Amino acid sequence: MQQKNLKLQRRRLSVLPIIQETIDHIGLGQLLNQSLGNKRYSAALLVMLKNVLLERGALYRIGDWAKEF
């Protein structure tokens, strides 16, 4: 039996692509932009929504959480 040089790589998998696709499909980002009139506020709300759906981390740790993605 031949043995190949294999490397083990650690990858973090999550449902974020599915959540993002759903947000895009229903147009939530555009709806928030229209409702709030401020793209930065709507982007912040979307980040918090994703955080709650994925891990429910504390608000003060959202910056660290978002760096992973």
PDB file of C-alpha atoms in Angstrom:
ATOM      1  CA  MET A   1       0.000   0.000   0.000  1.00  0.00           C
ATOM      2  CA  GLN A   2       1.353   3.397  -0.957  1.00  0.00           C
ATOM      3  CA  GLN A   3       1.278   6.116   1.616  1.00  0.00           C
ATOM      4  CA  LYS A   4       0.787   9.710   0.486  1.00  0.00           C
ATOM      5  CA  ASN A   5       1.860  12.787   2.343  1.00  0.00           C
ATOM      6  CA  LEU A   6      -1.391  14.042   3.772  1.00  0.00           C
ATOM      7  CA  LYS A   7      -1.924  17.203   5.740  1.00  0.00           C
ATOM      8  CA  LEU A   8      -4.713  17.750   8.188  1.00  0.00           C
ATOM      9  CA  GLN A   9      -6.260  21.192   7.940  1.00  0.00           C
ATOM     10  CA  ARG A  10      -8.666  22.596  10.465  1.00  0.00           C
ATOM     11  CA  ARG A  11     -11.601  24.471   8.981  1.00  0.00           C
ATOM     12  CA  ARG A  12     -14.507  26.082  10.731  1.00  0.00           C
ATOM     13  CA  LEU A  13     -17.769  25.251   9.003  1.00  0.00           C
ATOM     14  CA  SER A  14     -20.970  26.995   9.783  1.00  0.00           C
ATOM     15  CA  VAL A  15     -24.369  27.803   8.389  1.00  0.00           C
ATOM     16  CA  LEU A  16     -23.368  31.388   7.606  1.00  0.00           C
ATOM     17  CA  PRO A  17     -23.542  30.900   3.797  1.00  0.00           C
ATOM     18  CA  ILE A  18     -27.104  29.573   4.143  1.00  0.00           C
ATOM     19  CA  ILE A  19     -28.115  32.447   6.411  1.00  0.00           C
ATOM     20  CA  GLN A  20     -26.546  34.996   4.047  1.00  0.00           C
ATOM     21  CA  GLU A  21     -28.303  33.460   1.052  1.00  0.00           C
ATOM     22  CA  THR A  22     -31.638  33.644   2.880  1.00  0.00           C
ATOM     23  CA  ILE A  23     -31.041  37.276   3.878  1.00  0.00           C
ATOM     24  CA  ASP A  24     -30.172  38.124   0.272  1.00  0.00           C
ATOM     25  CA  HIS A  25     -33.141  36.165  -1.101  1.00  0.00           C
ATOM     26  CA  ILE A  26     -35.719  37.967   1.036  1.00  0.00           C
ATOM     27  CA  GLY A  27     -34.001  41.318   0.536  1.00  0.00           C
ATOM     28  CA  LEU A  28     -33.575  42.024   4.235  1.00  0.00           C
ATOM     29  CA  GLY A  29     -30.503  44.208   3.708  1.00  0.00           C
ATOM     30  CA  GLN A  30     -32.314  46.455   1.234  1.00  0.00           C
ATOM     31  CA  LEU A  31     -35.397  46.598   3.434  1.00  0.00           C
ATOM     32  CA  LEU A  32     -33.321  47.692   6.415  1.00  0.00           C
ATOM     33  CA  ASN A  33     -31.510  50.285   4.285  1.00  0.00           C
ATOM     34  CA  GLN A  34     -34.841  51.754   3.157  1.00  0.00           C
ATOM     35  CA  SER A  35     -36.388  51.648   6.613  1.00  0.00           C
ATOM     36  CA  LEU A  36     -33.437  53.056   8.527  1.00  0.00           C
ATOM     37  CA  GLY A  37     -32.008  55.315   5.842  1.00  0.00           C
ATOM     38  CA  ASN A  38     -28.486  54.465   6.978  1.00  0.00           C
ATOM     39  CA  LYS A  39     -26.397  51.622   5.506  1.00  0.00           C
ATOM     40  CA  ARG A  40     -24.108  51.445   8.540  1.00  0.00           C
ATOM     41  CA  TYR A  41     -27.040  50.886  10.912  1.00  0.00           C
ATOM     42  CA  SER A  42     -28.532  48.204   8.692  1.00  0.00           C
ATOM     43  CA  ALA A  43     -25.131  46.471   8.368  1.00  0.00           C
ATOM     44  CA  ALA A  44     -24.763  46.509  12.162  1.00  0.00           C
ATOM     45  CA  LEU A  45     -28.228  45.004  12.607  1.00  0.00           C
ATOM     46  CA  LEU A  46     -27.442  42.260  10.109  1.00  0.00           C
ATOM     47  CA  VAL A  47     -24.214  41.401  11.945  1.00  0.00           C
ATOM     48  CA  MET A  48     -26.096  41.201  15.241  1.00  0.00           C
ATOM     49  CA  LEU A  49     -28.802  39.051  13.648  1.00  0.00           C
ATOM     50  CA  LYS A  50     -26.208  36.635  12.281  1.00  0.00           C
ATOM     51  CA  ASN A  51     -24.508  36.517  15.662  1.00  0.00           C
ATOM     52  CA  VAL A  52     -27.756  35.629  17.416  1.00  0.00           C
ATOM     53  CA  LEU A  53     -28.606  32.966  14.832  1.00  0.00           C
ATOM     54  CA  LEU A  54     -25.155  31.376  14.905  1.00  0.00           C
ATOM     55  CA  GLU A  55     -23.792  31.593  18.427  1.00  0.00           C
ATOM     56  CA  ARG A  56     -25.622  34.139  20.562  1.00  0.00           C
ATOM     57  CA  GLY A  57     -22.379  35.705  21.755  1.00  0.00           C
ATOM     58  CA  ALA A  58     -22.240  38.652  24.083  1.00  0.00           C
ATOM     59  CA  LEU A  59     -22.552  42.049  22.388  1.00  0.00           C
ATOM     60  CA  TYR A  60     -19.126  43.196  23.530  1.00  0.00           C
ATOM     61  CA  ARG A  61     -17.545  40.204  21.745  1.00  0.00           C
ATOM     62  CA  ILE A  62     -19.205  40.656  18.337  1.00  0.00           C
ATOM     63  CA  GLY A  63     -16.057  42.244  16.876  1.00  0.00           C
ATOM     64  CA  ASP A  64     -13.970  39.196  17.765  1.00  0.00           C
ATOM     65  CA  TRP A  65     -16.682  36.855  16.510  1.00  0.00           C
ATOM     66  CA  ALA A  66     -16.997  38.691  13.188  1.00  0.00           C
ATOM     67  CA  LYS A  67     -13.225  38.501  12.526  1.00  0.00           C
ATOM     68  CA  GLU A  68     -13.547  34.721  12.169  1.00  0.00           C
ATOM     69  CA  PHE A  69     -15.742  35.169   9.102  1.00  0.00           C
TER      70      PHE A  69
END
